[in-house]
Short mmCIF file of C-alpha atoms in Angstrom, two decimals:
data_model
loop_
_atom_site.label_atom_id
_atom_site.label_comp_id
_atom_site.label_asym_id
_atom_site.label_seq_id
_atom_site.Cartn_x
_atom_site.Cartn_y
_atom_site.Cartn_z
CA UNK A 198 28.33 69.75 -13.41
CA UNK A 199 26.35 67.40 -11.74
CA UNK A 200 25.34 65.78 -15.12
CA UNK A 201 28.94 64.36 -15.50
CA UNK A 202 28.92 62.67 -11.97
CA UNK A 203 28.38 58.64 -12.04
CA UNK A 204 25.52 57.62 -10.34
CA UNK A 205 26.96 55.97 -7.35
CA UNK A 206 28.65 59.31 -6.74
CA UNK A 207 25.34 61.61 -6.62
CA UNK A 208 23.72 58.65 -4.50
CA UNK A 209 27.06 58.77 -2.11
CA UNK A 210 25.86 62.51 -1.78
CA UNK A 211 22.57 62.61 -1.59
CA UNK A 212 22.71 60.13 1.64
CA UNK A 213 25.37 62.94 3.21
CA UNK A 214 23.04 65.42 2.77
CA UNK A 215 19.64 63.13 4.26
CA UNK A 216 21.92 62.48 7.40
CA UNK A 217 22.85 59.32 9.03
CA UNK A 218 19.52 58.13 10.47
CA UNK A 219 17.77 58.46 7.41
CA UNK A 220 20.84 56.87 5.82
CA UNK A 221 21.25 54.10 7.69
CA UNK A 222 17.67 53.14 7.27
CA UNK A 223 17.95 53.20 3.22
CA UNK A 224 20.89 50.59 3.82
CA UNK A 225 18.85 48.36 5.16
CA UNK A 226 17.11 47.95 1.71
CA UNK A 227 20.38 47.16 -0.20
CA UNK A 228 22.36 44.92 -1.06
CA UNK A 229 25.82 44.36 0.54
CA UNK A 230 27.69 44.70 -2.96
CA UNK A 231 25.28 48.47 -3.03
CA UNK A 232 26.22 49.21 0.65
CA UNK A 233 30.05 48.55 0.10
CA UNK A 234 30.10 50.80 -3.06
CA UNK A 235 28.24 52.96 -1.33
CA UNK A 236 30.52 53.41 1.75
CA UNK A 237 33.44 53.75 -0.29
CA UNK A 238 32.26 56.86 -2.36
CA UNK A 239 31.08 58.54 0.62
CA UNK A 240 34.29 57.81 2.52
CA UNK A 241 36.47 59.24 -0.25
CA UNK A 242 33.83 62.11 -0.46
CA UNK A 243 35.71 65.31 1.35
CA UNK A 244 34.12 68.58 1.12
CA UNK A 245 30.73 68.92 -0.68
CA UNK A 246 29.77 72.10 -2.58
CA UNK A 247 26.22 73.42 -1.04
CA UNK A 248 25.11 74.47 -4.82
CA UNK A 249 25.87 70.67 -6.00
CA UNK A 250 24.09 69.62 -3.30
CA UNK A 251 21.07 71.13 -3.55
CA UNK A 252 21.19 70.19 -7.33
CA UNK A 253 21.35 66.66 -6.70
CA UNK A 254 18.14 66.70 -3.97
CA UNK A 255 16.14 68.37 -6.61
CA UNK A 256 17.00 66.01 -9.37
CA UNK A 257 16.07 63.20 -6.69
CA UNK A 258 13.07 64.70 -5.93
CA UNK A 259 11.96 65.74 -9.68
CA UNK A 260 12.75 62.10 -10.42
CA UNK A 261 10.84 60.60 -7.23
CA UNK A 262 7.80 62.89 -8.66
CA UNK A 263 7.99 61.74 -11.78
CA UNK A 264 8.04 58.06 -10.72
CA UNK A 265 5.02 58.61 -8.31
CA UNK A 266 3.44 60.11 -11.58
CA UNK A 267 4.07 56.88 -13.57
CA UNK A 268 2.71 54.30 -10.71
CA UNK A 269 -0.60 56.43 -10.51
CA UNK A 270 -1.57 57.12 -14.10
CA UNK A 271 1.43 56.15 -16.18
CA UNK A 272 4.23 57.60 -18.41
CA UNK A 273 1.53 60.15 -20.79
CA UNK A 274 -0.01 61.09 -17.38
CA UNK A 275 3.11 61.91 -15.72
CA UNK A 276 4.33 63.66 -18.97
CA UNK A 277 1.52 65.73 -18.77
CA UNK A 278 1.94 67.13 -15.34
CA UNK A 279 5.96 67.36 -15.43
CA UNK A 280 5.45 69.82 -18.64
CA UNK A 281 3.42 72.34 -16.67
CA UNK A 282 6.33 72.28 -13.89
CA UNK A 283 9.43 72.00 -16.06
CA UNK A 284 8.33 72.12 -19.52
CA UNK A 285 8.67 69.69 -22.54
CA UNK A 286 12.54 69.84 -22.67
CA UNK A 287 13.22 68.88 -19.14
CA UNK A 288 10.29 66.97 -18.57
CA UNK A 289 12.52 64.65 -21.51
CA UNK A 290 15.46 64.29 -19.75
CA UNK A 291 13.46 63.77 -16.25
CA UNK A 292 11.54 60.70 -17.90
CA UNK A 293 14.68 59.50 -19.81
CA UNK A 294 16.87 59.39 -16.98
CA UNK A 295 14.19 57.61 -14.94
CA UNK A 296 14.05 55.16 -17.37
CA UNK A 297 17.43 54.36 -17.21
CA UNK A 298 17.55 54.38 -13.47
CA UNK A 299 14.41 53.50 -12.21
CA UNK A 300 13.86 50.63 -15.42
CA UNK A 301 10.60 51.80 -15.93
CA UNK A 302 9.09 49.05 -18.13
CA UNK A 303 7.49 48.70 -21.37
CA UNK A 304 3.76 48.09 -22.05
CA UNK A 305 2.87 50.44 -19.13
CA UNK A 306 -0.67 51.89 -19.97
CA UNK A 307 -1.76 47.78 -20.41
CA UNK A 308 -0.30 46.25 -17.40
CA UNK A 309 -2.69 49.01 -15.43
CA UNK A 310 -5.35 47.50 -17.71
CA UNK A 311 -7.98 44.91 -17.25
CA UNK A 312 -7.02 40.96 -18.45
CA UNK A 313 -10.56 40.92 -20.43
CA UNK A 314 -9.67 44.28 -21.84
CA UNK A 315 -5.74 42.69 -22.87
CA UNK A 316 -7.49 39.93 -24.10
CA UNK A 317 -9.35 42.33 -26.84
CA UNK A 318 -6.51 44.09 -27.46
CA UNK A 319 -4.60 40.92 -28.49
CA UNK A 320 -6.96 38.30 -30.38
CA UNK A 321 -5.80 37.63 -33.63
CA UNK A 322 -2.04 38.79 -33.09
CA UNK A 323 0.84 36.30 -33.78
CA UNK A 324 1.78 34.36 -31.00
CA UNK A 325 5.22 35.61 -31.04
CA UNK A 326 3.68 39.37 -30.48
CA UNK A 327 1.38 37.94 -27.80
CA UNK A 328 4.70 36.33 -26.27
CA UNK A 329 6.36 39.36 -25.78
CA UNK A 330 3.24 41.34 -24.33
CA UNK A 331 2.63 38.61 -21.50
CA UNK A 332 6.29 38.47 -21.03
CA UNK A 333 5.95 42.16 -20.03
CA UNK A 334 2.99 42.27 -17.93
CA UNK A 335 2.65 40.23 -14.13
CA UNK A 336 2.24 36.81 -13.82
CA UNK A 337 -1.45 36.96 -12.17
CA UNK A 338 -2.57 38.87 -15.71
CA UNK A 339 -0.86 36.55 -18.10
CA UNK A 340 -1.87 33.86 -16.34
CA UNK A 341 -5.60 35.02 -16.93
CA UNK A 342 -4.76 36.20 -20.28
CA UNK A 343 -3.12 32.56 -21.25
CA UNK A 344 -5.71 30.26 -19.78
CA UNK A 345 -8.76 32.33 -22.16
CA UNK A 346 -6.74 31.69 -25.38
CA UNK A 347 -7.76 28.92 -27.41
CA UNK A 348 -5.47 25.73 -26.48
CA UNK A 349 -3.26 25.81 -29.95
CA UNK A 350 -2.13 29.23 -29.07
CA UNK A 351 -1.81 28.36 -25.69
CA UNK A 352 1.12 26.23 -26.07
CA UNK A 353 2.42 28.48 -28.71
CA UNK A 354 2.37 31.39 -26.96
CA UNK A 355 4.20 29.44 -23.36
CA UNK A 356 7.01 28.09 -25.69
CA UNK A 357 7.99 31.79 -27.38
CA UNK A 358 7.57 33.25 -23.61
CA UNK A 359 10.00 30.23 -22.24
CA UNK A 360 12.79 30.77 -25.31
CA UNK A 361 12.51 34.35 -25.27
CA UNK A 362 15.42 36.19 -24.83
CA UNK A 363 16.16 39.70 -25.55
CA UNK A 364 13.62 42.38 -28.13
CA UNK A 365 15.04 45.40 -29.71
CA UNK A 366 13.46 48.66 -28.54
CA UNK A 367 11.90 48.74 -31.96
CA UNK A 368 10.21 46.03 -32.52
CA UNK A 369 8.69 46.77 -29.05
CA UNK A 370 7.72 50.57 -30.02
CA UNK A 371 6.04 48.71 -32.76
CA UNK A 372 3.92 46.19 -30.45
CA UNK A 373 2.67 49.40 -28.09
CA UNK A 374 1.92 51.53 -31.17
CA UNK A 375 -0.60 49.11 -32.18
CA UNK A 376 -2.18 48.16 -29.04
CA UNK A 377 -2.29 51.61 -28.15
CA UNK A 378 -2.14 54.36 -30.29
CA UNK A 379 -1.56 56.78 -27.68
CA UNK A 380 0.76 54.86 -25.54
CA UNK A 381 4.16 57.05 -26.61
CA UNK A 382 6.93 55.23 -24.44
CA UNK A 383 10.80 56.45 -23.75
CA UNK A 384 13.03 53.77 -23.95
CA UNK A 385 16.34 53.34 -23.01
CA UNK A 386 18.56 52.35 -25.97
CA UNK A 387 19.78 49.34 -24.76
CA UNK A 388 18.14 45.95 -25.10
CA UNK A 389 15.42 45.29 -23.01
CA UNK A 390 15.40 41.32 -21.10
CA UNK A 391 12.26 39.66 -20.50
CA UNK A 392 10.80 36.53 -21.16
CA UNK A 393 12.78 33.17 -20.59
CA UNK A 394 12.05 29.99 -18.47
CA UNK A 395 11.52 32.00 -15.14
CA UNK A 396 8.91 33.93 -16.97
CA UNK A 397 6.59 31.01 -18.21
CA UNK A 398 7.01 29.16 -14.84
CA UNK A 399 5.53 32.51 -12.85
CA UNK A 400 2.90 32.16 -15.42
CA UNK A 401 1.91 28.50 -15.74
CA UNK A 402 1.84 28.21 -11.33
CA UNK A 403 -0.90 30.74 -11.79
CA UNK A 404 -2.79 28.99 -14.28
CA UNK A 405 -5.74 26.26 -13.89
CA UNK A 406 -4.74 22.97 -13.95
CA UNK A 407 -6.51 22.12 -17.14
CA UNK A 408 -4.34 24.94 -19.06
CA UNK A 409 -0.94 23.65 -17.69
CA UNK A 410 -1.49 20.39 -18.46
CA UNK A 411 -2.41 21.22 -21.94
CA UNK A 412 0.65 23.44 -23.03
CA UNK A 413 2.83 21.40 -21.18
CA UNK A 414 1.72 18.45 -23.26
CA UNK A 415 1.58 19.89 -26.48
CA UNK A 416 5.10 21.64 -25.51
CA UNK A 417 6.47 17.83 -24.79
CA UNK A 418 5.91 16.57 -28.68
CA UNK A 419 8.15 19.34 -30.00
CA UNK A 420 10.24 20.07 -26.96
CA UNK A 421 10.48 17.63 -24.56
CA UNK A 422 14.10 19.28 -22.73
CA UNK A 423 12.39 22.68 -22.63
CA UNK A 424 9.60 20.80 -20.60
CA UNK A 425 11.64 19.27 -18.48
CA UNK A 426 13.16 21.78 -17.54
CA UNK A 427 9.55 24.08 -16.98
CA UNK A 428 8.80 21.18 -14.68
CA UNK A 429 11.71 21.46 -12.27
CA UNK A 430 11.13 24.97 -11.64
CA UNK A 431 7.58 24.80 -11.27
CA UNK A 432 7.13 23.15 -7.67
CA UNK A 433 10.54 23.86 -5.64
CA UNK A 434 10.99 22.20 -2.41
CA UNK A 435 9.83 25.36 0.16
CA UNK A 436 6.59 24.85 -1.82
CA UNK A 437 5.80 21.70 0.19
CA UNK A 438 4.20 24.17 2.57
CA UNK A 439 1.27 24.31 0.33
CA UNK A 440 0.26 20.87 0.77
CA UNK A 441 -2.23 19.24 3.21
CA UNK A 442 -1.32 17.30 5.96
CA UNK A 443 -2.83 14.80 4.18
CA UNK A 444 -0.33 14.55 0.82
CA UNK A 445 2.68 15.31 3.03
CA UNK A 446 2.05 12.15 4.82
CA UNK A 447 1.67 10.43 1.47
CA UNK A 448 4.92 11.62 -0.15
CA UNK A 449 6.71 10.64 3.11
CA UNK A 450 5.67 7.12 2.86
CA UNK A 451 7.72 7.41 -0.86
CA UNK A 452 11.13 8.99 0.37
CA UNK A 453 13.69 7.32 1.39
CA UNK A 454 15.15 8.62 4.80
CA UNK A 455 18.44 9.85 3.92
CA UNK A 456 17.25 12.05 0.80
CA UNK A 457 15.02 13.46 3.59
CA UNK A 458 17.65 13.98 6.02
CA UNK A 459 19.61 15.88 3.19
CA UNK A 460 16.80 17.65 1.77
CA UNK A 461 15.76 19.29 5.37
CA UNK A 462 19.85 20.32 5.53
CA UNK A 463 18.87 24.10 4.27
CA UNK A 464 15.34 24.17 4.58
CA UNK A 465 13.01 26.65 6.75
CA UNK A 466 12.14 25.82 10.00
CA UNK A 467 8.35 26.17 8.67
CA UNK A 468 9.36 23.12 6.08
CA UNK A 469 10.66 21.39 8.79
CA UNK A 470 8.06 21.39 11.16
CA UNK A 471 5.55 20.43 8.47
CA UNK A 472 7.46 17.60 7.92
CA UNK A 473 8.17 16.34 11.40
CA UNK A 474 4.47 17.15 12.36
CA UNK A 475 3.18 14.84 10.04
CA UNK A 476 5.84 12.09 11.40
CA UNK A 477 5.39 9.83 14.46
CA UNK A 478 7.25 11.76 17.70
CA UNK A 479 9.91 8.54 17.32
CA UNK A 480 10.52 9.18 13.87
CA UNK A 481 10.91 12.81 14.08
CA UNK A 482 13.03 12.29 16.65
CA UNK A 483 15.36 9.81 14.67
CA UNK A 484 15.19 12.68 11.77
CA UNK A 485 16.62 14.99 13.40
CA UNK A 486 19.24 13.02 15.14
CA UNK A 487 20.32 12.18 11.30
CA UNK A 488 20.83 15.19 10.35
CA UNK A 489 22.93 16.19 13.35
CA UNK A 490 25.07 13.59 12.63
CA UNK A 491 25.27 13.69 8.95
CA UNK A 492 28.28 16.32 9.01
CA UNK A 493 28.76 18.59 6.46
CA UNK A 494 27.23 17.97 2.68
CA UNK A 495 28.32 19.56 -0.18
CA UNK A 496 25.11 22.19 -1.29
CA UNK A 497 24.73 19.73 -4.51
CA UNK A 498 23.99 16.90 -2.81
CA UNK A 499 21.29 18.57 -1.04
CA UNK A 500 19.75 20.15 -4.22
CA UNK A 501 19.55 16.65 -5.90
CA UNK A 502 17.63 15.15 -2.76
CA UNK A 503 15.29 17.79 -2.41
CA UNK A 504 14.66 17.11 -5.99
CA UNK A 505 13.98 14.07 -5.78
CA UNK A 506 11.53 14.43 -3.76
CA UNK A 507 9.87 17.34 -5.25
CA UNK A 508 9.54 14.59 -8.43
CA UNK A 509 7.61 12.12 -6.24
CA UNK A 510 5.24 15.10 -5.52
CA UNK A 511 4.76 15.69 -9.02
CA UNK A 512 4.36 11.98 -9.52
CA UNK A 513 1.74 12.14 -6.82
CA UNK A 514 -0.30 15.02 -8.66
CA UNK A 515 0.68 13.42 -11.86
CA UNK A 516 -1.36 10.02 -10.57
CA UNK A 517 -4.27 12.27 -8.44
CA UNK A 518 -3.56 11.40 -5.21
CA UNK A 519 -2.64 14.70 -4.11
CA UNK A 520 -3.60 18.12 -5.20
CA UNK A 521 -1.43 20.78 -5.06
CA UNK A 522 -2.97 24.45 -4.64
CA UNK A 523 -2.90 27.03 -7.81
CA UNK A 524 -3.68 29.96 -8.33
CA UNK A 525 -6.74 30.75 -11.15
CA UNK A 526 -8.61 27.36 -10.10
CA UNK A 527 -11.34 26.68 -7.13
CA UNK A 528 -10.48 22.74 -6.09
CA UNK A 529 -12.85 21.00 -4.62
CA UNK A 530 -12.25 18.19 -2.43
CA UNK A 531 -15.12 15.43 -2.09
#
């Protein structure tokens, strides 16, 4: 019975049956669009059969075993303990509905591995197989993974990741079986997402300097609009907390006052004192006094501004007057 039930309906249940403190504390991890569902299935939710009940915490708990299982030692390892509980059938259905639920991703015996060891697994494979393995696994690993393959492949490799779409199940069974032989992964049998511009710019702000620059020149002779657009994603306003005192002051000098007055419209408070502590007390002053009088803006205006200035920072780097912190790469400053 409880097979048939939508899932918003057992989750409407199983929070009845944890109580309203523990309740109210797993709303505070969702979204509002969750919580409102949410409310409305448990306020049109009259009387609750015990036996369905107690079905639906032991699905939630076979399925918060079996997810515990994964993190630690991965979908064969968890496998392998469910079947002495359960047994091969319902061990199935446990890891296939936790797939579907919990999105339990591909490639998961090699995102637990080491970068050298993803590195072996993957020299001499196509670039477009490569692609879709880095597209899989964190940032921090395919940045480490990207910056030791040879620069060619580099920039082949960051272009499939950036116009990557969506990758039949298939062809992704495929890619695991060879890596690893005993990797046997249950897929959903929809289409899995991954890959795309977000994806290459978590990658390439993790990356050396040296590596960037390369694929994103090489990238530039055959796509210069994909670049462009890498660029613009790659150092985002907020991240002008990761500058010295030192280059703040210097892109100041370049912006005009009113971009800055827009650009500080929706910014943090930690932005904002960055900026006005690396301004005279006068000019802060006048700063803020602009913005307090500016009125309302629409949100585009503000956008452009802050980009704007986020293109005199890259100008900045671009030129070597300022350095802007990465990730993979020890600067030193003489």
């Amino acid at each position: 019975m409880n097979n048939k039930l939508a899932g918003k309906e057992k989750a409407a249940i199983l929070l009845i049956s944890l109580g309203p403190d523990v309740s109210s504390n797993i709303f505070k991890h969702l979204d509002e669009d969750e919580v409102e569902k949410l409310t409305l299935e448990i306020a049109n939710l009259n009387k609750i059969n015990p036996e369905l009940k107690q079905k639906i915490q032991e699905e939630f708990l076979q399925l918060r075993k079996a997810n515990d299982y994964i993190n630690s030692g991965g979908i064969n390892y968890a496998k392998k303990i469910l079947e002495k509980s359960f047994g091969k059938e319902k061990t199935k259905a446990i890891i296939n509905r936790l797939t579907a639920t919990l999105q339990v991703r591909p490639f998961d015996s090699i995102r637990k591995s080491d970068p050298s060891q993803l590195l072996n697994f993957i020299q001499g494979e196509h670039p477009q197989t490569i692609a879709l393995i880095l597209a899989y696994v964190s940032p921090s690993m395919a940045s480490q993974v990207l910056s030791a393959l040879s620069p060619d492949i580099q920039s082949e490799v960051a272009r499939r990741i950036a116009v990557m779409d969506r990758t039949s199940p298939e062809i992704i069974k495929e890619v695991e079986a060879v890596l690893e032989k005993k990797l046997s992964s249950v897929m959903a049998n929809e289409y899995a997402s991954a890959g795309g511009i977000s994806a290459i710019v978590d990658v390439l702000n993790q990356v050396d300097r040296g590596t960037e620059k390369n694929i994103l020149d090489k990238l530039e002779e055959d796509d210069p609009e994909l670049v462009e657009e890498i660029k613009k994603r790659m150092f985002v306003f907020e991240d002008i907390v990761l500058l010295t005192d030192r280059a703040v002051q210097l892109v100041l000098r370049q912006v005009e006052t009113h971009d800055l007055a827009l650009a500080l419209k929706t910014a943090s408070d930690e932005v904002e004192e960055i900026i006005t502590g690396n301004m005279s007390q006068r000019a802060a002053e006048m700063l803020t006094e602009d913005i307090e009088f500016m009125g309302p803006v629409r949100l585009r205006e503000v956008e452009d501004a802050q980009q704007r200035i986020v293109n005199i920072i890259r100008e900045l780097e671009e030129s070597g007057e300022i350095v802007i912190a990465r990730g993979g790469e020890s600067e030193v400053i003489v």
